[in-house]
PDB file of C-alpha atoms in Angstrom:
ATOM      1  CA  MET A   1     -48.364-104.171  80.121  1.00 40.00           C
ATOM      2  CA  ASN A   2     -45.959-101.382  79.304  1.00 47.00           C
ATOM      3  CA  THR A   3     -45.901 -99.631  75.937  1.00 46.00           C
ATOM      4  CA  GLU A   4     -42.480-101.014  75.047  1.00 49.00           C
ATOM      5  CA  MET A   5     -43.723-104.595  75.288  1.00 49.00           C
ATOM      6  CA  ASN A   6     -46.886-103.852  73.337  1.00 55.00           C
ATOM      7  CA  ASN A   7     -44.774-102.386  70.518  1.00 62.00           C
ATOM      8  CA  ARG A   8     -42.792-105.576  70.151  1.00 72.00           C
ATOM      9  CA  GLN A   9     -43.843-108.197  67.658  1.00 89.00           C
ATOM     10  CA  GLU A  10     -44.872-111.851  67.404  1.00 91.00           C
ATOM     11  CA  CYS A  11     -42.756-114.645  66.023  1.00 93.00           C
ATOM     12  CA  GLN A  12     -43.753-118.156  65.019  1.00 95.00           C
ATOM     13  CA  PHE A  13     -41.413-121.119  65.027  1.00 96.00           C
ATOM     14  CA  GLU A  14     -42.385-123.913  62.640  1.00 93.00           C
ATOM     15  CA  VAL A  15     -40.672-126.612  64.676  1.00 95.00           C
ATOM     16  CA  TRP A  16     -41.078-129.389  62.100  1.00 92.00           C
ATOM     17  CA  THR A  17     -43.392-130.440  59.298  1.00 87.00           C
ATOM     18  CA  GLU A  18     -44.728-133.748  60.559  1.00 88.00           C
ATOM     19  CA  CYS A  19     -48.355-134.480  61.354  1.00 89.00           C
ATOM     20  CA  ASN A  20     -50.480-137.630  61.369  1.00 87.00           C
ATOM     21  CA  SER A  21     -53.877-135.925  60.976  1.00 88.00           C
ATOM     22  CA  LYS A  22     -53.414-135.792  57.179  1.00 87.00           C
ATOM     23  CA  CYS A  23     -55.955-133.068  56.447  1.00 90.00           C
ATOM     24  CA  VAL A  24     -56.691-133.351  52.746  1.00 89.00           C
ATOM     25  CA  PHE A  25     -56.026-129.691  51.905  1.00 90.00           C
ATOM     26  CA  CYS A  26     -52.817-129.312  53.950  1.00 87.00           C
ATOM     27  CA  TYR A  27     -49.449-129.290  52.202  1.00 75.00           C
ATOM     28  CA  LEU A  28     -48.335-131.822  54.803  1.00 71.00           C
ATOM     29  CA  SER A  29     -50.967-134.177  53.409  1.00 58.00           C
ATOM     30  CA  THR A  30     -48.951-134.598  50.221  1.00 57.00           C
ATOM     31  CA  ASN A  31     -45.434-133.780  51.443  1.00 59.00           C
ATOM     32  CA  ASN A  32     -45.647-135.187  54.968  1.00 60.00           C
ATOM     33  CA  ILE A  33     -42.613-137.354  55.613  1.00 64.00           C
ATOM     34  CA  LYS A  34     -41.753-138.372  59.163  1.00 76.00           C
ATOM     35  CA  THR A  35     -39.075-136.002  60.428  1.00 84.00           C
ATOM     36  CA  LEU A  36     -36.013-137.893  61.599  1.00 90.00           C
ATOM     37  CA  ASP A  37     -35.463-137.654  65.333  1.00 93.00           C
ATOM     38  CA  GLU A  38     -31.970-136.237  64.942  1.00 94.00           C
ATOM     39  CA  ILE A  39     -33.370-133.495  62.687  1.00 92.00           C
ATOM     40  CA  LYS A  40     -36.079-132.661  65.227  1.00 94.00           C
ATOM     41  CA  ILE A  41     -33.446-132.311  67.946  1.00 96.00           C
ATOM     42  CA  ARG A  42     -31.142-130.230  65.763  1.00 95.00           C
ATOM     43  CA  GLN A  43     -33.963-127.844  64.797  1.00 95.00           C
ATOM     44  CA  MET A  44     -35.161-127.460  68.374  1.00 97.00           C
ATOM     45  CA  ASN A  45     -31.603-126.627  69.466  1.00 97.00           C
ATOM     46  CA  LYS A  46     -31.597-123.783  66.947  1.00 96.00           C
ATOM     47  CA  ILE A  47     -34.930-122.501  68.255  1.00 97.00           C
ATOM     48  CA  ILE A  48     -33.645-122.662  71.831  1.00 98.00           C
ATOM     49  CA  ASP A  49     -30.535-120.732  70.805  1.00 97.00           C
ATOM     50  CA  SER A  50     -32.731-118.097  69.147  1.00 96.00           C
ATOM     51  CA  MET A  51     -34.897-117.610  72.229  1.00 97.00           C
ATOM     52  CA  ASN A  52     -31.793-117.368  74.411  1.00 97.00           C
ATOM     53  CA  GLU A  53     -30.280-114.562  72.346  1.00 95.00           C
ATOM     54  CA  PRO A  54     -30.006-111.337  74.411  1.00 91.00           C
ATOM     55  CA  ASP A  55     -31.987-109.276  71.905  1.00 93.00           C
ATOM     56  CA  PHE A  56     -34.824-111.805  71.454  1.00 95.00           C
ATOM     57  CA  CYS A  57     -37.129-110.245  74.051  1.00 94.00           C
ATOM     58  CA  LYS A  58     -36.292-106.741  72.839  1.00 93.00           C
ATOM     59  CA  LYS A  59     -37.876-107.646  69.506  1.00 93.00           C
ATOM     60  CA  PHE A  60     -40.683-110.056  70.406  1.00 95.00           C
ATOM     61  CA  ASN A  61     -43.448-110.113  72.991  1.00 94.00           C
ATOM     62  CA  LYS A  62     -45.280-113.186  71.691  1.00 96.00           C
ATOM     63  CA  VAL A  63     -43.879-116.600  70.742  1.00 97.00           C
ATOM     64  CA  ALA A  64     -45.850-119.250  68.850  1.00 97.00           C
ATOM     65  CA  PHE A  65     -44.928-122.860  68.141  1.00 97.00           C
ATOM     66  CA  ILE A  66     -46.539-124.364  65.053  1.00 94.00           C
ATOM     67  CA  GLY A  67     -46.094-127.605  63.141  1.00 85.00           C
ATOM     68  CA  GLY A  68     -46.785-130.095  61.978  1.00 88.00           C
ATOM     69  CA  GLU A  69     -48.038-131.493  65.199  1.00 93.00           C
ATOM     70  CA  PHE A  70     -46.449-132.081  68.596  1.00 96.00           C
ATOM     71  CA  TYR A  71     -48.913-133.914  70.805  1.00 97.00           C
ATOM     72  CA  GLN A  72     -50.191-136.862  68.776  1.00 94.00           C
ATOM     73  CA  GLY A  73     -47.202-139.189  69.070  1.00 93.00           C
ATOM     74  CA  GLN A  74     -44.484-136.941  67.647  1.00 94.00           C
ATOM     75  CA  LEU A  75     -42.643-136.977  71.006  1.00 96.00           C
ATOM     76  CA  ALA A  76     -42.489-140.772  71.315  1.00 95.00           C
ATOM     77  CA  ASN A  77     -38.681-140.767  71.297  1.00 96.00           C
ATOM     78  CA  PRO A  78     -37.522-139.883  74.853  1.00 98.00           C
ATOM     79  CA  GLU A  79     -34.649-137.740  73.535  1.00 98.00           C
ATOM     80  CA  VAL A  80     -36.997-135.794  71.274  1.00 97.00           C
ATOM     81  CA  LYS A  81     -39.477-135.304  74.101  1.00 98.00           C
ATOM     82  CA  SER A  82     -36.718-134.160  76.480  1.00 98.00           C
ATOM     83  CA  LYS A  83     -35.498-131.571  73.979  1.00 98.00           C
ATOM     84  CA  PHE A  84     -39.058-130.426  73.231  1.00 98.00           C
ATOM     85  CA  MET A  85     -39.730-129.940  76.933  1.00 98.00           C
ATOM     86  CA  GLU A  86     -36.439-128.047  77.254  1.00 98.00           C
ATOM     87  CA  MET A  87     -37.579-125.754  74.430  1.00 98.00           C
ATOM     88  CA  MET A  88     -40.924-125.182  76.145  1.00 98.00           C
ATOM     89  CA  ASP A  89     -39.124-124.567  79.460  1.00 98.00           C
ATOM     90  CA  VAL A  90     -37.261-121.694  77.810  1.00 98.00           C
ATOM     91  CA  ALA A  91     -40.535-120.218  76.504  1.00 98.00           C
ATOM     92  CA  ALA A  92     -42.218-120.721  79.882  1.00 98.00           C
ATOM     93  CA  LYS A  93     -39.395-118.960  81.704  1.00 98.00           C
ATOM     94  CA  LEU A  94     -39.634-115.993  79.346  1.00 98.00           C
ATOM     95  CA  LEU A  95     -43.365-115.774  80.037  1.00 98.00           C
ATOM     96  CA  ASN A  96     -43.166-116.500  83.751  1.00 98.00           C
ATOM     97  CA  ASP A  97     -40.444-113.861  84.173  1.00 97.00           C
ATOM     98  CA  GLY A  98     -42.526-111.246  82.353  1.00 97.00           C
ATOM     99  CA  LYS A  99     -40.118-110.914  79.416  1.00 96.00           C
ATOM    100  CA  ILE A 100     -42.838-111.828  76.904  1.00 96.00           C
ATOM    101  CA  ASN A 101     -46.595-111.638  77.356  1.00 95.00           C
ATOM    102  CA  GLU A 102     -48.001-114.614  75.385  1.00 97.00           C
ATOM    103  CA  VAL A 103     -47.062-118.121  74.259  1.00 98.00           C
ATOM    104  CA  TRP A 104     -49.028-119.946  71.560  1.00 98.00           C
ATOM    105  CA  THR A 105     -48.923-123.655  70.721  1.00 98.00           C
ATOM    106  CA  CYS A 106     -50.791-125.460  67.960  1.00 96.00           C
ATOM    107  CA  ALA A 107     -52.670-128.670  68.741  1.00 97.00           C
ATOM    108  CA  THR A 108     -54.773-130.604  66.241  1.00 96.00           C
ATOM    109  CA  LEU A 109     -56.632-132.483  69.030  1.00 97.00           C
ATOM    110  CA  THR A 110     -57.976-135.142  66.656  1.00 96.00           C
ATOM    111  CA  ILE A 111     -55.989-138.169  67.874  1.00 95.00           C
ATOM    112  CA  GLY A 112     -55.192-139.371  71.384  1.00 94.00           C
ATOM    113  CA  ASP A 113     -55.484-137.772  74.820  1.00 94.00           C
ATOM    114  CA  GLN A 114     -52.872-134.991  74.431  1.00 96.00           C
ATOM    115  CA  LYS A 115     -50.884-135.969  77.560  1.00 97.00           C
ATOM    116  CA  ASP A 116     -47.773-134.241  76.221  1.00 98.00           C
ATOM    117  CA  MET A 117     -49.715-131.016  75.723  1.00 98.00           C
ATOM    118  CA  TYR A 118     -50.865-131.018  79.346  1.00 98.00           C
ATOM    119  CA  GLU A 119     -47.296-131.611  80.476  1.00 98.00           C
ATOM    120  CA  VAL A 120     -46.354-128.453  78.560  1.00 98.00           C
ATOM    121  CA  LEU A 121     -49.234-126.371  79.897  1.00 98.00           C
ATOM    122  CA  LYS A 122     -48.245-127.112  83.506  1.00 98.00           C
ATOM    123  CA  LYS A 123     -45.055-125.118  82.942  1.00 98.00           C
ATOM    124  CA  PHE A 124     -46.851-121.754  82.773  1.00 98.00           C
ATOM    125  CA  ASN A 125     -47.641-119.801  85.929  1.00 98.00           C
ATOM    126  CA  ASP A 126     -50.392-117.699  84.329  1.00 98.00           C
ATOM    127  CA  ILE A 127     -52.382-119.883  81.951  1.00 98.00           C
ATOM    128  CA  SER A 128     -54.432-116.876  80.806  1.00 98.00           C
ATOM    129  CA  LYS A 129     -51.365-115.809  78.801  1.00 98.00           C
ATOM    130  CA  VAL A 130     -51.240-119.107  76.894  1.00 98.00           C
ATOM    131  CA  TRP A 131     -53.090-119.799  73.631  1.00 98.00           C
ATOM    132  CA  VAL A 132     -53.879-123.214  72.168  1.00 98.00           C
ATOM    133  CA  LEU A 133     -54.377-122.942  68.410  1.00 97.00           C
ATOM    134  CA  THR A 134     -56.576-125.567  66.807  1.00 98.00           C
ATOM    135  CA  SER A 135     -58.685-125.906  63.672  1.00 97.00           C
ATOM    136  CA  TYR A 136     -62.165-126.862  62.564  1.00 97.00           C
ATOM    137  CA  ASP A 137     -63.232-127.458  58.966  1.00 97.00           C
ATOM    138  CA  THR A 138     -66.416-128.806  57.466  1.00 97.00           C
ATOM    139  CA  ILE A 139     -64.524-130.828  54.826  1.00 96.00           C
ATOM    140  CA  GLY A 140     -61.065-132.339  54.586  1.00 94.00           C
ATOM    141  CA  ARG A 141     -60.103-132.346  58.286  1.00 95.00           C
ATOM    142  CA  PHE A 142     -62.208-134.886  60.181  1.00 96.00           C
ATOM    143  CA  HIS A 143     -61.864-138.107  58.182  1.00 94.00           C
ATOM    144  CA  THR A 144     -64.248-140.026  60.429  1.00 95.00           C
ATOM    145  CA  PRO A 145     -66.933-139.136  62.989  1.00 96.00           C
ATOM    146  CA  LYS A 146     -64.546-140.473  65.633  1.00 96.00           C
ATOM    147  CA  MET A 147     -61.905-137.857  64.741  1.00 96.00           C
ATOM    148  CA  LYS A 148     -64.406-135.038  65.154  1.00 97.00           C
ATOM    149  CA  GLN A 149     -65.700-136.486  68.417  1.00 97.00           C
ATOM    150  CA  THR A 150     -62.119-136.822  69.700  1.00 97.00           C
ATOM    151  CA  TRP A 151     -61.567-133.155  68.847  1.00 98.00           C
ATOM    152  CA  LEU A 152     -64.752-132.153  70.684  1.00 98.00           C
ATOM    153  CA  ASP A 153     -63.818-134.289  73.699  1.00 98.00           C
ATOM    154  CA  ASN A 154     -60.331-132.771  73.820  1.00 98.00           C
ATOM    155  CA  MET A 155     -61.769-129.262  73.535  1.00 98.00           C
ATOM    156  CA  GLN A 156     -64.052-129.993  76.486  1.00 98.00           C
ATOM    157  CA  LYS A 157     -61.216-131.470  78.543  1.00 98.00           C
ATOM    158  CA  LEU A 158     -58.991-128.476  77.789  1.00 98.00           C
ATOM    159  CA  ARG A 159     -61.644-125.969  78.863  1.00 98.00           C
ATOM    160  CA  ASP A 160     -62.555-127.997  81.951  1.00 98.00           C
ATOM    161  CA  THR A 161     -58.907-128.279  82.992  1.00 98.00           C
ATOM    162  CA  TYR A 162     -57.939-124.649  82.354  1.00 98.00           C
ATOM    163  CA  LYS A 163     -60.863-122.253  82.597  1.00 97.00           C
ATOM    164  CA  ASP A 164     -58.641-119.240  81.808  1.00 98.00           C
ATOM    165  CA  ILE A 165     -56.633-120.623  78.899  1.00 98.00           C
ATOM    166  CA  LYS A 166     -57.131-118.934  75.508  1.00 98.00           C
ATOM    167  CA  ILE A 167     -58.304-121.086  72.595  1.00 98.00           C
ATOM    168  CA  ASN A 168     -58.373-120.075  68.931  1.00 97.00           C
ATOM    169  CA  ILE A 169     -60.175-122.015  66.206  1.00 98.00           C
ATOM    170  CA  THR A 170     -59.123-121.424  62.599  1.00 97.00           C
ATOM    171  CA  SER A 171     -61.437-122.430  59.765  1.00 97.00           C
ATOM    172  CA  ILE A 172     -61.052-122.231  56.008  1.00 97.00           C
ATOM    173  CA  LEU A 173     -63.725-120.409  54.038  1.00 98.00           C
ATOM    174  CA  THR A 174     -64.469-123.289  51.717  1.00 98.00           C
ATOM    175  CA  GLY A 175     -67.512-123.474  49.496  1.00 98.00           C
ATOM    176  CA  ASP A 176     -68.894-126.133  51.832  1.00 98.00           C
ATOM    177  CA  PHE A 177     -68.322-123.926  54.906  1.00 98.00           C
ATOM    178  CA  ILE A 178     -70.098-121.025  53.196  1.00 98.00           C
ATOM    179  CA  ASP A 179     -73.042-123.204  52.121  1.00 98.00           C
ATOM    180  CA  LYS A 180     -73.533-124.426  55.682  1.00 97.00           C
ATOM    181  CA  TYR A 181     -73.316-120.873  57.035  1.00 97.00           C
ATOM    182  CA  LEU A 182     -75.906-119.634  54.542  1.00 97.00           C
ATOM    183  CA  GLU A 183     -78.172-122.604  55.298  1.00 97.00           C
ATOM    184  CA  GLY A 184     -77.885-122.005  59.029  1.00 96.00           C
ATOM    185  CA  THR A 185     -76.487-125.509  59.643  1.00 96.00           C
ATOM    186  CA  LEU A 186     -72.915-124.544  60.526  1.00 95.00           C
ATOM    187  CA  ASP A 187     -72.167-125.487  64.141  1.00 92.00           C
ATOM    188  CA  LEU A 188     -68.866-123.572  64.467  1.00 94.00           C
ATOM    189  CA  TRP A 189     -70.376-120.684  66.414  1.00 92.00           C
ATOM    190  CA  GLU A 190     -72.082-123.054  68.818  1.00 95.00           C
ATOM    191  CA  ILE A 191     -68.768-124.848  69.333  1.00 96.00           C
ATOM    192  CA  ALA A 192     -66.818-121.600  69.792  1.00 96.00           C
ATOM    193  CA  ASN A 193     -69.320-120.313  72.344  1.00 96.00           C
ATOM    194  CA  LYS A 194     -69.366-123.604  74.232  1.00 97.00           C
ATOM    195  CA  TYR A 195     -65.580-123.663  74.623  1.00 97.00           C
ATOM    196  CA  GLN A 196     -65.145-119.881  74.877  1.00 97.00           C
ATOM    197  CA  ALA A 197     -62.891-119.836  71.822  1.00 98.00           C
ATOM    198  CA  ALA A 198     -61.930-117.092  69.399  1.00 96.00           C
ATOM    199  CA  VAL A 199     -62.462-117.777  65.687  1.00 96.00           C
ATOM    200  CA  PHE A 200     -60.362-116.799  62.691  1.00 96.00           C
ATOM    201  CA  LEU A 201     -61.605-117.462  59.157  1.00 97.00           C
ATOM    202  CA  LYS A 202     -59.011-117.705  56.398  1.00 95.00           C
ATOM    203  CA  PRO A 203     -59.320-117.959  52.603  1.00 95.00           C
ATOM    204  CA  ALA A 204     -58.939-121.218  50.733  1.00 95.00           C
ATOM    205  CA  CYS A 205     -55.794-121.879  48.710  1.00 91.00           C
ATOM    206  CA  PRO A 206     -54.952-124.596  46.155  1.00 91.00           C
ATOM    207  CA  ILE A 207     -53.591-127.844  47.560  1.00 88.00           C
ATOM    208  CA  ASP A 208     -50.050-128.899  46.743  1.00 84.00           C
ATOM    209  CA  ARG A 209     -49.294-131.135  43.790  1.00 80.00           C
ATOM    210  CA  ASN A 210     -45.750-131.603  45.060  1.00 74.00           C
ATOM    211  CA  GLU A 211     -43.130-129.558  46.878  1.00 68.00           C
ATOM    212  CA  LYS A 212     -42.811-127.028  44.053  1.00 74.00           C
ATOM    213  CA  SER A 213     -46.251-126.633  42.517  1.00 83.00           C
ATOM    214  CA  GLN A 214     -49.948-126.568  43.301  1.00 87.00           C
ATOM    215  CA  TYR A 215     -53.073-127.834  41.659  1.00 91.00           C
ATOM    216  CA  THR A 216     -55.295-125.211  40.083  1.00 93.00           C
ATOM    217  CA  LYS A 217     -58.477-124.186  41.861  1.00 95.00           C
ATOM    218  CA  GLU A 218     -60.463-126.305  39.396  1.00 95.00           C
ATOM    219  CA  GLU A 219     -58.245-129.349  40.022  1.00 95.00           C
ATOM    220  CA  THR A 220     -58.436-128.787  43.760  1.00 94.00           C
ATOM    221  CA  ASN A 221     -62.231-128.785  43.575  1.00 96.00           C
ATOM    222  CA  GLN A 222     -62.121-132.103  41.740  1.00 95.00           C
ATOM    223  CA  ILE A 223     -60.066-133.596  44.567  1.00 94.00           C
ATOM    224  CA  ILE A 224     -62.079-131.875  47.330  1.00 95.00           C
ATOM    225  CA  PRO A 225     -65.554-131.050  45.957  1.00 96.00           C
ATOM    226  CA  ASN A 226     -66.867-127.611  46.931  1.00 97.00           C
ATOM    227  CA  PHE A 227     -63.536-126.478  48.365  1.00 97.00           C
ATOM    228  CA  PHE A 228     -63.281-123.155  46.491  1.00 97.00           C
ATOM    229  CA  PRO A 229     -66.456-121.034  46.587  1.00 98.00           C
ATOM    230  CA  THR A 230     -68.061-119.240  43.677  1.00 98.00           C
ATOM    231  CA  ARG A 231     -68.013-115.453  43.812  1.00 98.00           C
ATOM    232  CA  ASP A 232     -71.802-115.073  44.067  1.00 98.00           C
ATOM    233  CA  LYS A 233     -71.955-117.405  47.058  1.00 98.00           C
ATOM    234  CA  PHE A 234     -69.027-115.656  48.730  1.00 98.00           C
ATOM    235  CA  ILE A 235     -70.616-112.222  48.311  1.00 98.00           C
ATOM    236  CA  GLU A 236     -73.859-113.618  49.726  1.00 98.00           C
ATOM    237  CA  PHE A 237     -71.843-114.955  52.661  1.00 98.00           C
ATOM    238  CA  LEU A 238     -70.121-111.588  53.194  1.00 98.00           C
ATOM    239  CA  TYR A 239     -73.462-109.805  53.228  1.00 97.00           C
ATOM    240  CA  LYS A 240     -75.037-112.197  55.738  1.00 97.00           C
ATOM    241  CA  PHE A 241     -71.909-112.232  57.895  1.00 97.00           C
ATOM    242  CA  ARG A 242     -71.756-108.431  58.009  1.00 96.00           C
ATOM    243  CA  MET A 243     -75.446-108.233  58.919  1.00 95.00           C
ATOM    244  CA  ASN A 244     -75.466-110.969  61.553  1.00 94.00           C
ATOM    245  CA  GLU A 245     -72.061-110.926  63.253  1.00 94.00           C
ATOM    246  CA  PRO A 246     -70.285-108.237  65.314  1.00 93.00           C
ATOM    247  CA  GLU A 247     -68.449-105.657  63.223  1.00 93.00           C
ATOM    248  CA  PHE A 248     -65.078-106.642  64.697  1.00 93.00           C
ATOM    249  CA  MET A 249     -65.633-110.191  63.400  1.00 94.00           C
ATOM    250  CA  TYR A 250     -66.259-108.872  59.901  1.00 96.00           C
ATOM    251  CA  ASP A 251     -63.105-106.766  60.031  1.00 94.00           C
ATOM    252  CA  LYS A 252     -61.201-109.823  61.300  1.00 94.00           C
ATOM    253  CA  LEU A 253     -62.185-111.936  58.266  1.00 95.00           C
ATOM    254  CA  PHE A 254     -58.968-113.124  56.550  1.00 93.00           C
ATOM    255  CA  ASN A 255     -57.233-109.974  57.853  1.00 90.00           C
ATOM    256  CA  MET A 256     -53.472-110.359  57.643  1.00 83.00           C
ATOM    257  CA  LYS A 257     -52.837-108.282  60.757  1.00 83.00           C
ATOM    258  CA  TYR A 258     -53.768-111.377  62.756  1.00 84.00           C
ATOM    259  CA  ARG A 259     -50.844-113.309  61.304  1.00 82.00           C
ATOM    260  CA  SER A 260     -47.469-113.365  63.026  1.00 83.00           C
ATOM    261  CA  ASP A 261     -44.927-110.674  62.185  1.00 85.00           C
ATOM    262  CA  TYR A 262     -42.103-113.184  61.700  1.00 89.00           C
ATOM    263  CA  LEU A 263     -42.126-116.843  60.711  1.00 89.00           C
ATOM    264  CA  TYR A 264     -39.060-118.997  61.322  1.00 89.00           C
ATOM    265  CA  ARG A 265     -39.052-122.290  59.416  1.00 87.00           C
ATOM    266  CA  PHE A 266     -36.505-124.843  58.310  1.00 88.00           C
ATOM    267  CA  GLU A 267     -35.388-125.625  54.781  1.00 83.00           C
ATOM    268  CA  GLU A 268     -32.720-128.271  54.292  1.00 78.00           C
ATOM    269  CA  GLY A 269     -31.781-127.986  57.947  1.00 78.00           C
ATOM    270  CA  GLU A 270     -31.309-124.211  57.960  1.00 85.00           C
ATOM    271  CA  MET A 271     -33.660-121.863  59.793  1.00 87.00           C
ATOM    272  CA  HIS A 272     -35.024-119.085  57.592  1.00 86.00           C
ATOM    273  CA  CYS A 273     -37.017-116.043  58.625  1.00 84.00           C
ATOM    274  CA  SER A 274     -39.915-114.457  56.742  1.00 82.00           C
ATOM    275  CA  HIS A 275     -40.949-110.951  57.778  1.00 74.00           C
ATOM    276  CA  ARG A 276     -44.596-110.066  57.269  1.00 62.00           C
ATOM    277  CA  VAL A 277     -45.124-106.318  57.046  1.00 52.00           C
ATOM    278  CA  LYS A 278     -48.471-105.605  58.684  1.00 45.00           C
ATOM    279  CA  GLU A 279     -48.567-101.912  59.558  1.00 41.00           C
ATOM    280  CA  THR A 280     -51.331-101.575  56.996  1.00 45.00           C
ATOM    281  CA  GLN A 281     -52.493-103.979  54.353  1.00 48.00           C
ATOM    282  CA  GLN A 282     -51.605-101.525  51.604  1.00 49.00           C
ATOM    283  CA  GLU A 283     -48.002-101.234  52.798  1.00 48.00           C
ATOM    284  CA  PHE A 284     -47.729-105.008  52.586  1.00 49.00           C
ATOM    285  CA  TYR A 285     -49.255-105.117  49.104  1.00 49.00           C
ATOM    286  CA  ASP A 286     -46.958-102.337  47.894  1.00 51.00           C
ATOM    287  CA  LYS A 287     -43.973-104.479  48.837  1.00 50.00           C
ATOM    288  CA  GLN A 288     -45.420-107.412  46.868  1.00 51.00           C
ATOM    289  CA  ILE A 289     -45.703-105.522  43.596  1.00 48.00           C
ATOM    290  CA  ALA A 290     -42.016-106.014  42.828  1.00 47.00           C
ATOM    291  CA  ASP A 291     -42.516-109.771  43.205  1.00 50.00           C
ATOM    292  CA  ASN A 292     -45.470-109.783  40.812  1.00 48.00           C
ATOM    293  CA  VAL A 293     -47.790-111.477  43.305  1.00 53.00           C
ATOM    294  CA  VAL A 294     -50.616-108.963  43.257  1.00 54.00           C
ATOM    295  CA  ASN A 295     -54.033-108.759  41.690  1.00 63.00           C
ATOM    296  CA  LYS A 296     -54.844-105.987  39.242  1.00 70.00           C
ATOM    297  CA  CYS A 297     -56.394-104.140  42.202  1.00 78.00           C
ATOM    298  CA  GLY A 298     -53.107-104.187  44.119  1.00 75.00           C
ATOM    299  CA  HIS A 299     -54.138-106.791  46.686  1.00 81.00           C
ATOM    300  CA  SER A 300     -52.218-110.022  47.098  1.00 80.00           C
ATOM    301  CA  SER A 301     -53.051-112.792  44.640  1.00 82.00           C
ATOM    302  CA  GLN A 302     -53.764-115.118  47.587  1.00 85.00           C
ATOM    303  CA  TYR A 303     -57.180-113.439  47.725  1.00 91.00           C
ATOM    304  CA  GLN A 304     -58.178-114.650  44.249  1.00 92.00           C
ATOM    305  CA  ILE A 305     -60.163-117.406  45.902  1.00 95.00           C
ATOM    306  CA  TYR A 306     -63.157-117.793  43.594  1.00 97.00           C
ATOM    307  CA  LEU A 307     -63.695-120.910  41.520  1.00 97.00           C
ATOM    308  CA  ASP A 308     -65.386-118.951  38.735  1.00 96.00           C
ATOM    309  CA  SER A 309     -63.673-115.558  38.873  1.00 95.00           C
ATOM    310  CA  GLU A 310     -60.292-113.856  39.285  1.00 92.00           C
ATOM    311  CA  GLU A 311     -61.840-111.015  41.277  1.00 94.00           C
ATOM    312  CA  CYS A 312     -60.464-110.182  44.702  1.00 93.00           C
ATOM    313  CA  ALA A 313     -62.090-111.245  47.991  1.00 95.00           C
ATOM    314  CA  VAL A 314     -60.577-108.268  49.845  1.00 93.00           C
ATOM    315  CA  CYS A 315     -62.165-105.861  47.374  1.00 93.00           C
ATOM    316  CA  ASP A 316     -65.502-107.646  47.735  1.00 96.00           C
ATOM    317  CA  LYS A 317     -65.228-107.501  51.523  1.00 96.00           C
ATOM    318  CA  GLU A 318     -64.587-103.755  51.347  1.00 95.00           C
ATOM    319  CA  MET A 319     -67.425-103.324  48.831  1.00 96.00           C
ATOM    320  CA  ILE A 320     -69.993-105.001  51.121  1.00 96.00           C
ATOM    321  CA  LYS A 321     -68.865-103.007  54.139  1.00 94.00           C
ATOM    322  CA  GLU A 322     -69.071 -99.700  52.253  1.00 93.00           C
ATOM    323  CA  MET A 323     -72.458-100.600  50.799  1.00 93.00           C
ATOM    324  CA  LEU A 324     -73.946-101.434  54.207  1.00 91.00           C
ATOM    325  CA  ASN A 325     -72.364 -98.419  55.895  1.00 85.00           C
ATOM    326  CA  ASP A 326     -73.925 -95.978  53.418  1.00 69.00           C
TER     327      ASP A 326
END
């Protein structure tokens, strides 16, 4: 791929905020209201218009579609499905014509057989340039053993059907996740290896109380026991992870450079764009100071993830790496 394309950036389109998986920690769990079909169509038209703009491919080389959810009944209305497939046709043409180099689509994979997802995947000439983004969590995601088994079955079907497709599994670093990792009972690595999937681990954040506020970490842990970790356990996890996993995986831990550069989402019917500065973490944090969303160390307050401390997980990650490198 030429240098010009590699220098372009990634954008995510949050197509709608509707999902029937109802993960306990997700803001859609409390604010999830079925998106009206006419709103879905209107929002997809705006995304299509954006991708058809002449300068779109001059700016972006990767396009991701996130939700909500698309493939678990959200396309039941024929008009909605037709418009969704039209939107994916535009993305597929950009990829098939070499104007972008990756397309990403989220898929929860916990309900149903994902027929709509397979209809989408057939549109791409080179499936090795397509990512399916899914998630695994030890608490709050799989409400029943059947939901987890459905996810595993769909992962197997996806890998069997497309041996070259890219799969990414995102997991939240909850207290429960960390306990299982330290105990040696976490099966995420076995799952990732079995389905040849990449893994991204992200920090926990408080669940939403309503559209405008969140529960505290303490309140969140009352609703979802052992969701936020203690600092001692997290440092123990960082140490073991750094010792046992490849160095690139340690560096990848909750590293913001793996997030999209631009996020397009809808508020009251209008599409808004958020730009995430990622050249270096410090450059991003410097821009946050004016908004008063930083820790005393200068890192973003989103990394104050400890139940029993306001210390920063990024600082602790750097501390462990420096200690073990000495």
